[in-house]
PDB file of C-alpha atoms in Angstrom:
ATOM      1  CA  GLN A   1      66.640  40.087 107.410  1.00 88.00           C
ATOM      2  CA  VAL A   2      64.435  40.925 110.402  1.00 96.00           C
ATOM      3  CA  GLN A   3      63.948  44.426 111.722  1.00 97.00           C
ATOM      4  CA  LEU A   4      62.542  45.249 115.149  1.00 97.00           C
ATOM      5  CA  VAL A   5      61.323  48.694 116.138  1.00 97.00           C
ATOM      6  CA  GLU A   6      60.334  49.552 119.707  1.00 96.00           C
ATOM      7  CA  SER A   7      58.146  52.422 120.801  1.00 96.00           C
ATOM      8  CA  GLY A   8      56.203  53.610 123.829  1.00 97.00           C
ATOM      9  CA  GLY A   9      58.959  54.570 126.229  1.00 97.00           C
ATOM     10  CA  GLY A  10      58.869  57.766 128.225  1.00 98.00           C
ATOM     11  CA  LEU A  11      58.828  59.375 131.645  1.00 98.00           C
ATOM     12  CA  VAL A  12      56.236  58.269 134.191  1.00 98.00           C
ATOM     13  CA  GLN A  13      55.588  58.717 137.892  1.00 98.00           C
ATOM     14  CA  ALA A  14      56.175  55.871 140.314  1.00 98.00           C
ATOM     15  CA  GLY A  15      53.088  53.698 140.467  1.00 98.00           C
ATOM     16  CA  GLY A  16      52.137  54.596 136.930  1.00 98.00           C
ATOM     17  CA  SER A  17      51.825  52.493 133.805  1.00 98.00           C
ATOM     18  CA  LEU A  18      53.355  52.369 130.369  1.00 98.00           C
ATOM     19  CA  ARG A  19      52.955  50.111 127.341  1.00 98.00           C
ATOM     20  CA  LEU A  20      55.824  49.282 125.033  1.00 98.00           C
ATOM     21  CA  SER A  21      55.375  48.010 121.491  1.00 98.00           C
ATOM     22  CA  CYS A  22      57.722  46.153 119.180  1.00 97.00           C
ATOM     23  CA  THR A  23      56.888  45.638 115.526  1.00 97.00           C
ATOM     24  CA  ALA A  24      58.747  43.108 113.391  1.00 96.00           C
ATOM     25  CA  SER A  25      59.276  43.403 109.662  1.00 96.00           C
ATOM     26  CA  GLY A  26      61.238  41.628 106.962  1.00 96.00           C
ATOM     27  CA  ARG A  27      61.621  37.847 107.056  1.00 94.00           C
ATOM     28  CA  THR A  28      59.431  37.415 110.116  1.00 92.00           C
ATOM     29  CA  PHE A  29      58.908  33.728 109.371  1.00 89.00           C
ATOM     30  CA  SER A  30      62.473  33.290 110.597  1.00 90.00           C
ATOM     31  CA  ILE A  31      61.460  34.058 114.177  1.00 93.00           C
ATOM     32  CA  ASN A  32      59.256  32.122 116.582  1.00 94.00           C
ATOM     33  CA  THR A  33      59.986  33.788 119.904  1.00 95.00           C
ATOM     34  CA  MET A  34      60.240  37.411 120.934  1.00 96.00           C
ATOM     35  CA  ALA A  35      61.377  38.866 124.214  1.00 97.00           C
ATOM     36  CA  TRP A  36      62.032  42.036 126.155  1.00 98.00           C
ATOM     37  CA  PHE A  37      65.323  42.828 127.849  1.00 98.00           C
ATOM     38  CA  ARG A  38      66.344  45.919 129.770  1.00 98.00           C
ATOM     39  CA  GLN A  39      69.600  47.552 130.748  1.00 98.00           C
ATOM     40  CA  ALA A  40      70.050  50.195 133.415  1.00 97.00           C
ATOM     41  CA  PRO A  41      73.155  52.407 133.635  1.00 93.00           C
ATOM     42  CA  GLY A  42      76.081  50.456 135.035  1.00 94.00           C
ATOM     43  CA  LYS A  43      74.194  47.163 135.009  1.00 96.00           C
ATOM     44  CA  GLU A  44      74.113  44.146 132.738  1.00 96.00           C
ATOM     45  CA  ARG A  45      71.303  43.536 130.318  1.00 96.00           C
ATOM     46  CA  GLU A  46      68.605  41.441 131.953  1.00 97.00           C
ATOM     47  CA  PHE A  47      65.660  39.416 130.738  1.00 98.00           C
ATOM     48  CA  VAL A  48      62.216  40.879 131.389  1.00 98.00           C
ATOM     49  CA  ALA A  49      59.638  38.794 129.529  1.00 98.00           C
ATOM     50  CA  GLY A  50      59.312  36.602 126.469  1.00 97.00           C
ATOM     51  CA  ILE A  51      56.533  35.161 124.352  1.00 97.00           C
ATOM     52  CA  THR A  52      56.234  32.558 121.610  1.00 95.00           C
ATOM     53  CA  TRP A  53      54.658  33.653 118.353  1.00 89.00           C
ATOM     54  CA  THR A  54      52.461  30.564 118.182  1.00 87.00           C
ATOM     55  CA  GLY A  55      50.563  29.681 121.336  1.00 83.00           C
ATOM     56  CA  ALA A  56      51.529  32.868 123.185  1.00 82.00           C
ATOM     57  CA  ARG A  57      53.439  31.049 125.903  1.00 93.00           C
ATOM     58  CA  VAL A  58      54.897  33.692 128.212  1.00 96.00           C
ATOM     59  CA  VAL A  59      57.833  33.701 130.598  1.00 97.00           C
ATOM     60  CA  TYR A  60      58.487  36.513 133.086  1.00 98.00           C
ATOM     61  CA  ALA A  61      61.440  37.508 135.184  1.00 98.00           C
ATOM     62  CA  ASP A  62      60.738  37.280 138.913  1.00 97.00           C
ATOM     63  CA  SER A  63      61.323  41.008 139.290  1.00 96.00           C
ATOM     64  CA  VAL A  64      58.368  41.897 137.066  1.00 97.00           C
ATOM     65  CA  LYS A  65      56.015  38.972 137.601  1.00 97.00           C
ATOM     66  CA  GLY A  66      52.563  40.211 138.544  1.00 97.00           C
ATOM     67  CA  ARG A  67      53.272  43.743 137.336  1.00 98.00           C
ATOM     68  CA  PHE A  68      54.150  43.340 133.658  1.00 98.00           C
ATOM     69  CA  THR A  69      52.159  41.595 130.947  1.00 98.00           C
ATOM     70  CA  CYS A  70      53.592  40.490 127.624  1.00 97.00           C
ATOM     71  CA  SER A  71      51.249  39.861 124.704  1.00 96.00           C
ATOM     72  CA  ARG A  72      51.287  39.705 120.925  1.00 95.00           C
ATOM     73  CA  ASP A  73      49.165  40.539 117.892  1.00 94.00           C
ATOM     74  CA  ASN A  74      49.966  38.114 115.092  1.00 88.00           C
ATOM     75  CA  ALA A  75      48.179  40.141 112.417  1.00 89.00           C
ATOM     76  CA  LYS A  76      50.165  43.268 113.252  1.00 93.00           C
ATOM     77  CA  LYS A  77      53.406  41.349 113.868  1.00 92.00           C
ATOM     78  CA  THR A  78      53.690  43.259 117.109  1.00 95.00           C
ATOM     79  CA  VAL A  79      54.477  42.331 120.692  1.00 96.00           C
ATOM     80  CA  TYR A  80      53.562  44.449 123.683  1.00 97.00           C
ATOM     81  CA  LEU A  81      54.825  44.900 127.204  1.00 98.00           C
ATOM     82  CA  GLN A  82      52.224  46.391 129.530  1.00 98.00           C
ATOM     83  CA  MET A  83      54.033  47.716 132.584  1.00 98.00           C
ATOM     84  CA  ASN A  84      52.043  48.536 135.715  1.00 98.00           C
ATOM     85  CA  SER A  85      53.026  49.638 139.213  1.00 98.00           C
ATOM     86  CA  LEU A  86      56.281  51.018 137.907  1.00 98.00           C
ATOM     87  CA  ASN A  87      59.031  51.958 140.334  1.00 97.00           C
ATOM     88  CA  ALA A  88      62.440  53.577 140.070  1.00 96.00           C
ATOM     89  CA  GLU A  89      64.130  50.191 139.697  1.00 96.00           C
ATOM     90  CA  ASP A  90      62.321  49.751 136.383  1.00 98.00           C
ATOM     91  CA  THR A  91      64.207  52.675 134.868  1.00 98.00           C
ATOM     92  CA  ALA A  92      66.245  51.339 131.964  1.00 98.00           C
ATOM     93  CA  VAL A  93      66.537  51.113 128.221  1.00 98.00           C
ATOM     94  CA  TYR A  94      64.178  48.382 127.076  1.00 98.00           C
ATOM     95  CA  TYR A  95      65.119  46.257 124.081  1.00 98.00           C
ATOM     96  CA  CYS A  96      63.004  43.995 121.925  1.00 98.00           C
ATOM     97  CA  ALA A  97      64.624  40.788 120.688  1.00 98.00           C
ATOM     98  CA  ALA A  98      63.679  37.883 118.416  1.00 97.00           C
ATOM     99  CA  VAL A  99      65.003  34.401 117.715  1.00 96.00           C
ATOM    100  CA  LEU A 100      64.124  31.271 115.725  1.00 94.00           C
ATOM    101  CA  SER A 101      63.765  29.194 118.898  1.00 93.00           C
ATOM    102  CA  LEU A 102      60.309  27.806 119.655  1.00 93.00           C
ATOM    103  CA  VAL A 103      60.782  28.362 123.380  1.00 93.00           C
ATOM    104  CA  VAL A 104      61.541  31.448 125.434  1.00 94.00           C
ATOM    105  CA  VAL A 105      65.115  31.687 126.684  1.00 93.00           C
ATOM    106  CA  THR A 106      66.136  34.086 129.426  1.00 96.00           C
ATOM    107  CA  THR A 107      69.703  34.700 128.300  1.00 96.00           C
ATOM    108  CA  PRO A 108      70.446  37.283 125.591  1.00 95.00           C
ATOM    109  CA  ASN A 109      71.015  34.655 122.906  1.00 95.00           C
ATOM    110  CA  TYR A 110      68.726  36.282 120.372  1.00 97.00           C
ATOM    111  CA  SER A 111      69.404  36.826 116.697  1.00 96.00           C
ATOM    112  CA  TYR A 112      67.715  40.182 116.219  1.00 97.00           C
ATOM    113  CA  TRP A 113      67.499  43.288 118.385  1.00 98.00           C
ATOM    114  CA  GLY A 114      65.639  46.558 118.304  1.00 98.00           C
ATOM    115  CA  GLN A 115      67.206  49.945 118.908  1.00 97.00           C
ATOM    116  CA  GLY A 116      65.863  50.270 122.443  1.00 97.00           C
ATOM    117  CA  THR A 117      63.430  52.657 124.068  1.00 97.00           C
ATOM    118  CA  GLN A 118      64.064  54.594 127.271  1.00 98.00           C
ATOM    119  CA  VAL A 119      61.780  54.127 130.263  1.00 98.00           C
ATOM    120  CA  THR A 120      62.293  56.514 133.160  1.00 98.00           C
ATOM    121  CA  VAL A 121      60.290  56.258 136.377  1.00 98.00           C
ATOM    122  CA  SER A 122      60.271  59.283 138.661  1.00 96.00           C
ATOM    123  CA  SER A 123      60.117  58.647 142.398  1.00 85.00           C
TER     124      SER A 123
END
């Protein structure tokens, strides 16, 4: 009913920047909050940032606070994750997620997921 497609991943040098995009389609009125999660090899999926569709209230994980910025474009039904000052620990597959909830939750209890996009930071 809702499809999420991520893009923007790639290989960057440590200290560099990258911007991820996630576009929603389908029954988008069924979602009110979108978020980014990431999963590195051998590690559990972890919350990165989330944003509400209305009001643009943002929540960040402590590990990325001050470096990453999450934003949204309502007209384009797209959320973004601007990643600055990247380091090797940021290397992971990044997933976009969406849920009906009106508030951002930091556990992976989301109804819809994108396919993931690889981010690799070279040190």
